[in-house]
Short mmCIF file of C-alpha atoms in Angstrom, two decimals:
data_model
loop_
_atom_site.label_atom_id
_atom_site.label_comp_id
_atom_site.label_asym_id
_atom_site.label_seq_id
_atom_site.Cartn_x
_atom_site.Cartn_y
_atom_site.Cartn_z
CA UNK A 1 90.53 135.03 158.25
CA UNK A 2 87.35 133.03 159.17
CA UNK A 3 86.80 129.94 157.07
CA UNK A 4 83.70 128.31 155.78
CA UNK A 5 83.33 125.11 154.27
CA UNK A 6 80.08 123.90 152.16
CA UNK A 7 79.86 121.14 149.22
CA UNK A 8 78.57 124.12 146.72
CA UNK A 9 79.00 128.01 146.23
CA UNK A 10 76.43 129.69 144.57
CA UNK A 11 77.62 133.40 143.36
CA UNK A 12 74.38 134.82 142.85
CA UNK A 13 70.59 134.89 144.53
CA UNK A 14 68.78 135.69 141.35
CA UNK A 15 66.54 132.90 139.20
CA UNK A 16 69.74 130.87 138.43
CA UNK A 17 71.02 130.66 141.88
CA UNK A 18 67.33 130.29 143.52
CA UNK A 19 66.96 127.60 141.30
CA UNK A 20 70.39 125.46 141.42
CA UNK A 21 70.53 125.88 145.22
CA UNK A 22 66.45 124.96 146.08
CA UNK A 23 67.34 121.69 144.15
CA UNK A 24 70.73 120.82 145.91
CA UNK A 25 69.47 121.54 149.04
CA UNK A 26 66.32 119.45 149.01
CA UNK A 27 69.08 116.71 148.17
CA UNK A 28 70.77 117.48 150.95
CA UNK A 29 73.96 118.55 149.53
CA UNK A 30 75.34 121.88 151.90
CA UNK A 31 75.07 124.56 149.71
CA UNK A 32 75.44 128.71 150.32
CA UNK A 33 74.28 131.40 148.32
CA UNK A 34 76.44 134.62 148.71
CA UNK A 35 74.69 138.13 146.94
CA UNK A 36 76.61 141.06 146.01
CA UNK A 37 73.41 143.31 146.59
CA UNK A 38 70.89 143.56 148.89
CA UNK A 39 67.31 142.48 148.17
CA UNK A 40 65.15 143.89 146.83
CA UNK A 41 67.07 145.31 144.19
CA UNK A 42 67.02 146.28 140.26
CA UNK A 43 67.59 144.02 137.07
CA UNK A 44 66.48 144.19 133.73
CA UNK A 45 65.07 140.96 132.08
CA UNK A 46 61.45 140.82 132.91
CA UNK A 47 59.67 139.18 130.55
CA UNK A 48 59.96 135.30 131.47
CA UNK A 49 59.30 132.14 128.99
CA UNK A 50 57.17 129.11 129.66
CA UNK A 51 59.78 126.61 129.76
CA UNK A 52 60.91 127.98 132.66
CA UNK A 53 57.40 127.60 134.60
CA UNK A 54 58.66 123.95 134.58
CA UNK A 55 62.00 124.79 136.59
CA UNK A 56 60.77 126.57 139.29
CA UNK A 57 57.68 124.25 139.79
CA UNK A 58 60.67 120.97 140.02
CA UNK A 59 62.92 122.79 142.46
CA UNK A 60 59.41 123.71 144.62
CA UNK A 61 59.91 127.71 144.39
CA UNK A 62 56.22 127.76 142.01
CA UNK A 63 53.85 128.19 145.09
CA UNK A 64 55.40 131.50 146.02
CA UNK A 65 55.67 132.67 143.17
CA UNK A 66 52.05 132.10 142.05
CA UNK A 67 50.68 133.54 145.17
CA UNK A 68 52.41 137.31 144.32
CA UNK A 69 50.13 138.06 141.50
CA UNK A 70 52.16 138.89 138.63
CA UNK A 71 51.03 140.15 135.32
CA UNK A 72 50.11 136.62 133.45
CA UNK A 73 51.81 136.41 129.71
CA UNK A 74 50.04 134.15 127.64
CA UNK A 75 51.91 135.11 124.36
CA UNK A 76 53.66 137.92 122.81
CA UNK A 77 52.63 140.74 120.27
CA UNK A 78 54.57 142.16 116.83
CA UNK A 79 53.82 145.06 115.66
CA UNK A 80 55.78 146.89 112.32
CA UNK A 81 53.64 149.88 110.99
CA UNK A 82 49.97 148.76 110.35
CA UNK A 83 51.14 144.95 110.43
CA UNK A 84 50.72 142.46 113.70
CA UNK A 85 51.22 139.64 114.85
CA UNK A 86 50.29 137.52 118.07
CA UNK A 87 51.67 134.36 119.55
CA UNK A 88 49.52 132.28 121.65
CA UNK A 89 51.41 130.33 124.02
CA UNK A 90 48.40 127.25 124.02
CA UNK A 91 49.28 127.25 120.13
CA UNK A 92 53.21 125.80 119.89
CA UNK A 93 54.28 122.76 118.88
CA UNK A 94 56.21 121.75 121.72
CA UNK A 95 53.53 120.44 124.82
CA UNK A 96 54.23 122.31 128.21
CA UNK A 97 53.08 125.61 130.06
CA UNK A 98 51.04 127.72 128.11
CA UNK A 99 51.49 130.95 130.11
CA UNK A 100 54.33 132.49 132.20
CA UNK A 101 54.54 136.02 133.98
CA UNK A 102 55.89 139.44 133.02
CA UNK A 103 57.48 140.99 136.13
CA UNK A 104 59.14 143.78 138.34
CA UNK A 105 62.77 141.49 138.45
CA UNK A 106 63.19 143.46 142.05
CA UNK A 107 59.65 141.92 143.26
CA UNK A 108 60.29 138.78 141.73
CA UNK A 109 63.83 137.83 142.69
CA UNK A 110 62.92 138.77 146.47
CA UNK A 111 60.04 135.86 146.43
CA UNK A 112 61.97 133.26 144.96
CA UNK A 113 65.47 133.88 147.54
CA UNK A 114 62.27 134.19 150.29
CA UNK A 115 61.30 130.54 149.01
CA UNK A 116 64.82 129.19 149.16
CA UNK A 117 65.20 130.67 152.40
CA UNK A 118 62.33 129.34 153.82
CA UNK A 119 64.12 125.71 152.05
CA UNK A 120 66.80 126.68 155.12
CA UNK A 121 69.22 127.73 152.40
CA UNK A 122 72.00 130.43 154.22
CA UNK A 123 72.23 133.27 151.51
CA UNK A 124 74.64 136.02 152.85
CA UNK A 125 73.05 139.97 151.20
CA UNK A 126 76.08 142.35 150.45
CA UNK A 127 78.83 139.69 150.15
CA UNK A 128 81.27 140.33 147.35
CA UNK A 129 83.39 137.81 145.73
CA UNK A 130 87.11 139.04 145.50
CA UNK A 131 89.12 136.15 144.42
CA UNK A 132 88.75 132.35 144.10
CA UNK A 133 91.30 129.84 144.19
CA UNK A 134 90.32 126.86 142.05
CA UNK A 135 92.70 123.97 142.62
CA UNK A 136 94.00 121.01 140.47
CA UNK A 137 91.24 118.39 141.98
CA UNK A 138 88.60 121.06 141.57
CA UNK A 139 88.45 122.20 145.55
CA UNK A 140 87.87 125.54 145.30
CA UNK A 141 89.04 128.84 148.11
CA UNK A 142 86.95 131.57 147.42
CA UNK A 143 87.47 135.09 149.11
CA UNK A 144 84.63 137.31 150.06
CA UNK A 145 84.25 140.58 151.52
CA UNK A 146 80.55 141.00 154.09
CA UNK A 147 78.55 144.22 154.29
CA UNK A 148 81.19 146.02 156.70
CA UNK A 149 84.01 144.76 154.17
CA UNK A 150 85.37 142.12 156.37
CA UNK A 151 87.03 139.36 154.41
CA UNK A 152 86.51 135.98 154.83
CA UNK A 153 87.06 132.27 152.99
CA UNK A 154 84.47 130.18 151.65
CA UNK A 155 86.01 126.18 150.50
CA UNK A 156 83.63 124.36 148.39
CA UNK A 157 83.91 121.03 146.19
CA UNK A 158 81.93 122.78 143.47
CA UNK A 159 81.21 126.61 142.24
CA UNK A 160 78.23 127.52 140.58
CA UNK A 161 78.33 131.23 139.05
CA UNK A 162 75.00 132.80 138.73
CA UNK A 163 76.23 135.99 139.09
CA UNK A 164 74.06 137.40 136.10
CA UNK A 165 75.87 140.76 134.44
CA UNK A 166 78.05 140.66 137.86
CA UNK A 167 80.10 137.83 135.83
CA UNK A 168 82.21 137.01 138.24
CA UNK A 169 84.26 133.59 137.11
CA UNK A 170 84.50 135.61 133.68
CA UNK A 171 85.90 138.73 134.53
CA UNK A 172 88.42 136.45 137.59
CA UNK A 173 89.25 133.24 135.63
CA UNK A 174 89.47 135.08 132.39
CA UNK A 175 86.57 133.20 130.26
CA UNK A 176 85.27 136.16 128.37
CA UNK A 177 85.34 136.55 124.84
CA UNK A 178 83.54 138.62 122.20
CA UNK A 179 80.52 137.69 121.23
CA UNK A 180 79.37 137.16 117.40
CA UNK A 181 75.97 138.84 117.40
CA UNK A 182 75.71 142.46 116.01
CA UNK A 183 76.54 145.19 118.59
CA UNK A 184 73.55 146.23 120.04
CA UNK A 185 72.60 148.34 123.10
CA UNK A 186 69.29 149.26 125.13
CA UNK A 187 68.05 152.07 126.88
CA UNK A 188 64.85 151.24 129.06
CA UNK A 189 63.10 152.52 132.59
CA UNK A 190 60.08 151.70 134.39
CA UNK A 191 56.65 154.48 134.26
CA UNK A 192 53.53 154.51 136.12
CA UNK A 193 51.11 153.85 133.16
CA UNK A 194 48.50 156.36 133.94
CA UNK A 195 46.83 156.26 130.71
CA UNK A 196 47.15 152.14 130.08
CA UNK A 197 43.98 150.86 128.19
CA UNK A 198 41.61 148.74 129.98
CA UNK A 199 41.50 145.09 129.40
CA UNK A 200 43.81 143.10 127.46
CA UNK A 201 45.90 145.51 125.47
CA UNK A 202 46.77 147.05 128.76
CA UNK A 203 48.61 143.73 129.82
CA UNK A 204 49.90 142.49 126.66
CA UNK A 205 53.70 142.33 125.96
CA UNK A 206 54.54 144.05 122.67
CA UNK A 207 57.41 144.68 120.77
CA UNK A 208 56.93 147.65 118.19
CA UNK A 209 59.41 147.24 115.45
CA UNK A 210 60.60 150.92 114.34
CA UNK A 211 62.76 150.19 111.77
CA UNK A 212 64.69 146.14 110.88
CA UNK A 213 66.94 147.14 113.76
CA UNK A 214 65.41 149.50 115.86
CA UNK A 215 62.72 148.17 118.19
CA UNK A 216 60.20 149.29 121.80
CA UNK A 217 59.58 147.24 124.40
CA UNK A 218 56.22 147.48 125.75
CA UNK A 219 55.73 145.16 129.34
CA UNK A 220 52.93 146.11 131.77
CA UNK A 221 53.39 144.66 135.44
CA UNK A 222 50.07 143.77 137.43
CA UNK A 223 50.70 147.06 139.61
CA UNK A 224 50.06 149.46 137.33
CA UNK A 225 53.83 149.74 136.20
CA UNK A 226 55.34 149.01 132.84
CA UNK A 227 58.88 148.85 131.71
CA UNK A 228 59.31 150.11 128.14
CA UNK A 229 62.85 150.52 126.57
CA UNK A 230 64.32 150.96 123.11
CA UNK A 231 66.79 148.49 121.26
CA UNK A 232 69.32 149.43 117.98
CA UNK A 233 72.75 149.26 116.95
CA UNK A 234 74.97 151.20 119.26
CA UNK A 235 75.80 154.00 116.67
CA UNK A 236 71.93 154.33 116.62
CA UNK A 237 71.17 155.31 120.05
CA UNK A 238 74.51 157.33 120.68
CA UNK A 239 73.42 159.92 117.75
CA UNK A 240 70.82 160.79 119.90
CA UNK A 241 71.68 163.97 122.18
CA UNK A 242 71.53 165.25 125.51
CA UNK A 243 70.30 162.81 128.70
CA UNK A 244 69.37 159.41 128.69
CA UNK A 245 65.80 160.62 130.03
CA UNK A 246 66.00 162.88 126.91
CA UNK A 247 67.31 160.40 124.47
CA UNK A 248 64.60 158.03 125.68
CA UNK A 249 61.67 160.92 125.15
CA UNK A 250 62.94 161.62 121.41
CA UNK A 251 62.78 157.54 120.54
CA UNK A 252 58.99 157.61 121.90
CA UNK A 253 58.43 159.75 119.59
CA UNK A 254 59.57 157.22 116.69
CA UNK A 255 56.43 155.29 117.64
CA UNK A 256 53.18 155.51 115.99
CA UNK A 257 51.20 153.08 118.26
CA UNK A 258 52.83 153.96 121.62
CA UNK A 259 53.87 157.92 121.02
CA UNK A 260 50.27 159.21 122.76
CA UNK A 261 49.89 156.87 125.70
CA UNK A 262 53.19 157.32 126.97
CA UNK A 263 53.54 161.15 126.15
CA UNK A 264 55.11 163.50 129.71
CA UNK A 265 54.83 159.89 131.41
CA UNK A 266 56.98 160.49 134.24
CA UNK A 267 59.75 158.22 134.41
CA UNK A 268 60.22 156.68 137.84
CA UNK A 269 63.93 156.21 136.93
CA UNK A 270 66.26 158.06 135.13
CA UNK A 271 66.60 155.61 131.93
CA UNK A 272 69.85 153.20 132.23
CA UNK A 273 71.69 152.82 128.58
CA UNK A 274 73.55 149.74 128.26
CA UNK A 275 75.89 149.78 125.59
CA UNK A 276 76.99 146.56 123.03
CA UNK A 277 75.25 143.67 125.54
CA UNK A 278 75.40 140.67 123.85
CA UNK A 279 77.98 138.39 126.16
CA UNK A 280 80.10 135.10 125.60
CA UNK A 281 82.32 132.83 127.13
CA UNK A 282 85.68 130.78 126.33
CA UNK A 283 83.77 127.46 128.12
CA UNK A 284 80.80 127.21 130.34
CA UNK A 285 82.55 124.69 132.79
CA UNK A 286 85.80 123.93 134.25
CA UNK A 287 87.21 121.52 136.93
CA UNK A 288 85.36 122.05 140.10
CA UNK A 289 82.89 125.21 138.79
CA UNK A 290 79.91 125.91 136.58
CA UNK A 291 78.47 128.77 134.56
CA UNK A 292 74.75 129.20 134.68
CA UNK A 293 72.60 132.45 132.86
CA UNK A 294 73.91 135.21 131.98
CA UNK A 295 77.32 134.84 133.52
CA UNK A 296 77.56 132.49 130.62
CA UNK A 297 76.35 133.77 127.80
CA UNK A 298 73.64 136.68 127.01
CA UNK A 299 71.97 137.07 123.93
CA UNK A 300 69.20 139.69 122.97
CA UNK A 301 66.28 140.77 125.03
CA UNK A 302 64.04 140.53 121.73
CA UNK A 303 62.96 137.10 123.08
CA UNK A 304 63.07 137.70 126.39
CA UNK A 305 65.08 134.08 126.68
CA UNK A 306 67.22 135.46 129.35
CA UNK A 307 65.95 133.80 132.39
CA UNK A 308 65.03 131.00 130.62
CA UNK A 309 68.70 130.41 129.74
CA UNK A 310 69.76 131.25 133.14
CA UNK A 311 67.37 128.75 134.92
CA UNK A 312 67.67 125.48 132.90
CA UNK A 313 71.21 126.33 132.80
CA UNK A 314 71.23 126.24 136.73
CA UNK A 315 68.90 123.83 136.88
CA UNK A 316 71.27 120.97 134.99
CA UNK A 317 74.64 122.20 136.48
CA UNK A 318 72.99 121.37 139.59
CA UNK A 319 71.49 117.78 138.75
CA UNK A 320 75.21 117.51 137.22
CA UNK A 321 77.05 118.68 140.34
CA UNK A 322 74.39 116.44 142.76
CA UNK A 323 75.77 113.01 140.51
CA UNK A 324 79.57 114.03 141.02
CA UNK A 325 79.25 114.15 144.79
CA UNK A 326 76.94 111.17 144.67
CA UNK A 327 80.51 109.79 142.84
CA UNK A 328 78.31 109.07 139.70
CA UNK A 329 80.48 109.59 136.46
CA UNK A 330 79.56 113.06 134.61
CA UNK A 331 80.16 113.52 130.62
CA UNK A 332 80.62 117.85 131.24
CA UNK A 333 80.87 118.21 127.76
CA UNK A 334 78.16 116.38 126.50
CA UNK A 335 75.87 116.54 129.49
CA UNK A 336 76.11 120.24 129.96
CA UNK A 337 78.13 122.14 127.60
CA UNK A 338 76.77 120.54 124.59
CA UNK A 339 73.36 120.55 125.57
CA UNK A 340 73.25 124.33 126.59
CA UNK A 341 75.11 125.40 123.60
CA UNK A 342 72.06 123.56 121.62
CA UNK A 343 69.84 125.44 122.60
CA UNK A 344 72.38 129.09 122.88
CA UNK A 345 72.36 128.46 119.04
CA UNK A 346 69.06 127.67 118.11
CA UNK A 347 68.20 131.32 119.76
CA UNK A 348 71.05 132.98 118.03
CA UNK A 349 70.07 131.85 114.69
CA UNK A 350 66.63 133.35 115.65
CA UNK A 351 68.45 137.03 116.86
CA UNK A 352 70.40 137.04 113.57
CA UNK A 353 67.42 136.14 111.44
CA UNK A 354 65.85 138.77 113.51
CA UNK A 355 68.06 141.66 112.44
CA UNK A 356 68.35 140.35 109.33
CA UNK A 357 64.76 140.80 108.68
CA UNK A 358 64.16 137.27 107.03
CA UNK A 359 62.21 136.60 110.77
CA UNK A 360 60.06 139.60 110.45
CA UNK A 361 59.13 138.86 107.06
CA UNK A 362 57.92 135.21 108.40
CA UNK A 363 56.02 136.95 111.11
CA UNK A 364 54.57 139.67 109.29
CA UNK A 365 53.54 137.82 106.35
CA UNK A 366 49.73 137.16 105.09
CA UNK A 367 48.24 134.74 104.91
CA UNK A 368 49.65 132.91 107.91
CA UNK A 369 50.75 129.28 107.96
CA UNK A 370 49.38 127.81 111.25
CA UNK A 371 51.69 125.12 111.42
CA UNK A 372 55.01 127.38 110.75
CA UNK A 373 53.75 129.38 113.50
CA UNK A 374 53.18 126.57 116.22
CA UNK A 375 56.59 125.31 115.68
CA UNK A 376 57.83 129.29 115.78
CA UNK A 377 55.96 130.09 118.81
CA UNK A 378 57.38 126.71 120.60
CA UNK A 379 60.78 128.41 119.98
CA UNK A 380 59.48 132.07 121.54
CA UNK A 381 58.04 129.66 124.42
CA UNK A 382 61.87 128.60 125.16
CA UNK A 383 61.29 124.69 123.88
CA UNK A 384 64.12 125.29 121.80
CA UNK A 385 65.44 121.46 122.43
CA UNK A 386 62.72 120.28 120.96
CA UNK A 387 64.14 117.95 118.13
CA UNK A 388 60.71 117.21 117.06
CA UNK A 389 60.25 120.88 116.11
CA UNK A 390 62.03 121.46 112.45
CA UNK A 391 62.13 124.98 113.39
CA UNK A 392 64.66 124.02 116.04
CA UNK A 393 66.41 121.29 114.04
CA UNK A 394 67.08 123.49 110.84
CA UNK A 395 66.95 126.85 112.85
CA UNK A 396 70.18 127.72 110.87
CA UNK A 397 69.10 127.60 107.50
CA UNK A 398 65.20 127.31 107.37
CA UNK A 399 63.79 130.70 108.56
CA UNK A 400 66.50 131.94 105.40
CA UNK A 401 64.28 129.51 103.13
CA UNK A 402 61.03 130.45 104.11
CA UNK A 403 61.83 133.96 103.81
CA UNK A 404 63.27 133.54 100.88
CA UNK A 405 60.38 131.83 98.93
CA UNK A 406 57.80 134.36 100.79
CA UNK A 407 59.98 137.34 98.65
CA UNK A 408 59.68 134.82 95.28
CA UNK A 409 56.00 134.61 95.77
CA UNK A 410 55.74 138.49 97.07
CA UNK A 411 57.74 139.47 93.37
CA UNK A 412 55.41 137.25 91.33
CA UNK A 413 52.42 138.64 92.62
CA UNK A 414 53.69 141.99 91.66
CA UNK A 415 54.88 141.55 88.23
#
């Protein structure tokens, strides 16, 4: 069997492992990027944050990215019945981007692995990892099948896993475990918007909230595209009968603001249905590997924090990996673990709050309090380490307070 040998393994060409490998290779550090699938290809999670505007312009992979022309994102829209509500991105809190980009995942992912090609990173297409071999001082033996199925051997010092929903150090080192948000599931596909409004509501991002837990995404792509899907408890979207492009038809229905503009829209795929999402692992590090994204944990798509997660996740398991072989000492709890659990928990207090409804009320509510919903919006940008921001400091118990005085004052009003 032919052997390789490189400093890192990166399982994974999407954001995560564009991003760790640009930055280890600019340091010089040998790194390869091996890709179960072959570019361009499909993914769900298309909505991006600001904060992670500021990973891709460290590791250099902004340029090509801004020259595409994706649909900009400067905020996000609510909308519950005859009630809205708008974030502004140049309104938060937290100082940093004020805009990021909604966008086809299969157009996107191509430019950045371009860019990191282009850094003289070697990322192998259609390479499957089949086994690894971690050993006690953290040199790893990884086994990989190429595109004609031809086994080979890949030995690394360090393995980052950026594998996404592939999950590959989960599913062959054993890590998963359940996860303790609500089971939830999504059906979604891509149309050609032929009868999109002209100006700005035809780009904005909306999500149209059906019922507490029941909720349409709305997000139009510069090319004339938009990806809408619909998100519930699993029981919810199984009562509904017949195809998923059926299924998907009745739950348009269910909205009063979207119903006529996306009525006989053809769908351009036959909808995808994941069922009970929401992901978790035992530990996000272990002698001689990393987990970055959603290989480590996955949340909700209601705040789109997905690649957020999965690049400043890759981003510092990188800059942590670059110290080890640099023989600096590394804290990996502290430094990484820690620190990405921080922020994991700040956005699953805002998920649960979500489907609660104590969030909605805050958004929803009249008048508005412009300072709540700067420090809000900071967490929707993905500052959510912010420790100036008292919406990130008391994420677990204040949203519950403020929505909790909101009904006191709502039931005094109406007495």
């Amino acid at each position: 069997m032919n052997q390789h040998l490189v400093e890192v393994l990166v399982i994974g060409a999407g954001p995560s492992g564009c991003v760790s490998a640009a930055f280890l290779q600019d340091r010089g550090i040998k790194v390869r990027v091996v890709e179960k699938n072959v570019f361009p290809r499909f993914v769900i999670g298309e909505s991006l944050l600001p904060r992670c505007m500021d990973h891709f312009e460290e590791v250099g992979l902004l340029d090509g990215l801004n020259a595409f022309g994706f649909e900009k994102k400067f905020g996000a829209r609510f909308i519950k019945g005859d009630k809205v509500c708008e974030f502004d991105f140049s309104k938060k809190h937290t100082k940093g981007w004020d805009w990021t980009w909604q966008v086809p995942r299969a157009d996107f992912d191509k430019v950045l692995v371009d860019g990191l090609v282009k850094k003289g990173v070697e990322v192998s297409f259609g390479h499957e990892v089949v086994d690894v071999v971690i050993h006690e001082n953290g040199d790893s033996e990884t086994t990989i099948k190429d595109e004609n199925g031809t086994p080979y051997l890949i030995k690394a010092k360090y393995i980052i896993d950026s594998s996404g929903y592939g999950r590959v150090l989960p599913r062959l080192l054993h890590l998963d475990k359940p996860s303790v948000l609500p089971n939830h599931s999504s059906i979604f596909t891509h149309v050609v918007d032929v009868n999109r409004p002209e100006g700005r509501e035809g780009t904005l991002i909306t999500f149209d909230v059906i019922e507490t837990e029941v909720w349409l995404w709305v997000i139009p792509f510069s090319d004339g595209r938009t990806s809408i899907g619909y998100v519930g408890p699993t029981e919810f979207l199984e009562s509904f009968e017949g195809s998923n492009s059926e299924k998907l038809r009745h739950l348009l229905q269910l909205s009063n603001y979207y119903c006529d503009r996306f009525k006989g829209v053809d769908f351009l795929f036959e909808p995808v249905l994941i069922k009970n999402y929401s992901k978790s692992v035992k530990q996000l590090y272990g002698k001689g590997f990393v987990l970055t994204g959603n290989s480590a944990e996955f949340l909700d798509p209601v705040f789109s924090s997905g690649v957020t997660f999965a690049t400043e996740s890759a981003l510092l398991g990188a800059k942590l990996i670059a110290k080890v072989l640099d023989g600096q000492a590394v804290d990996w709890e502290k430094d990484y673990s820690d620190y990405i659990k921080e922020g994991v928990s700040v956005f699953s207090s805002y998920v649960r709050e979500w489907y609660s409804g104590n969030l909605q009320t805050l958004f929803f509510h009249q008048p508005e309090n412009p300072e709540v919903k700067r420090q809000i919006c900071s967490v929707l940008a993905g500052y959510v380490w912010d420790r100036t921001n008292p919406f990130v400091t008391k994420h677990n118990r204040l949203i519950r307070t403020v929505a909790h005085f909101i009904d006191l004052e709502k039931q005094k009003r109406e007495r």
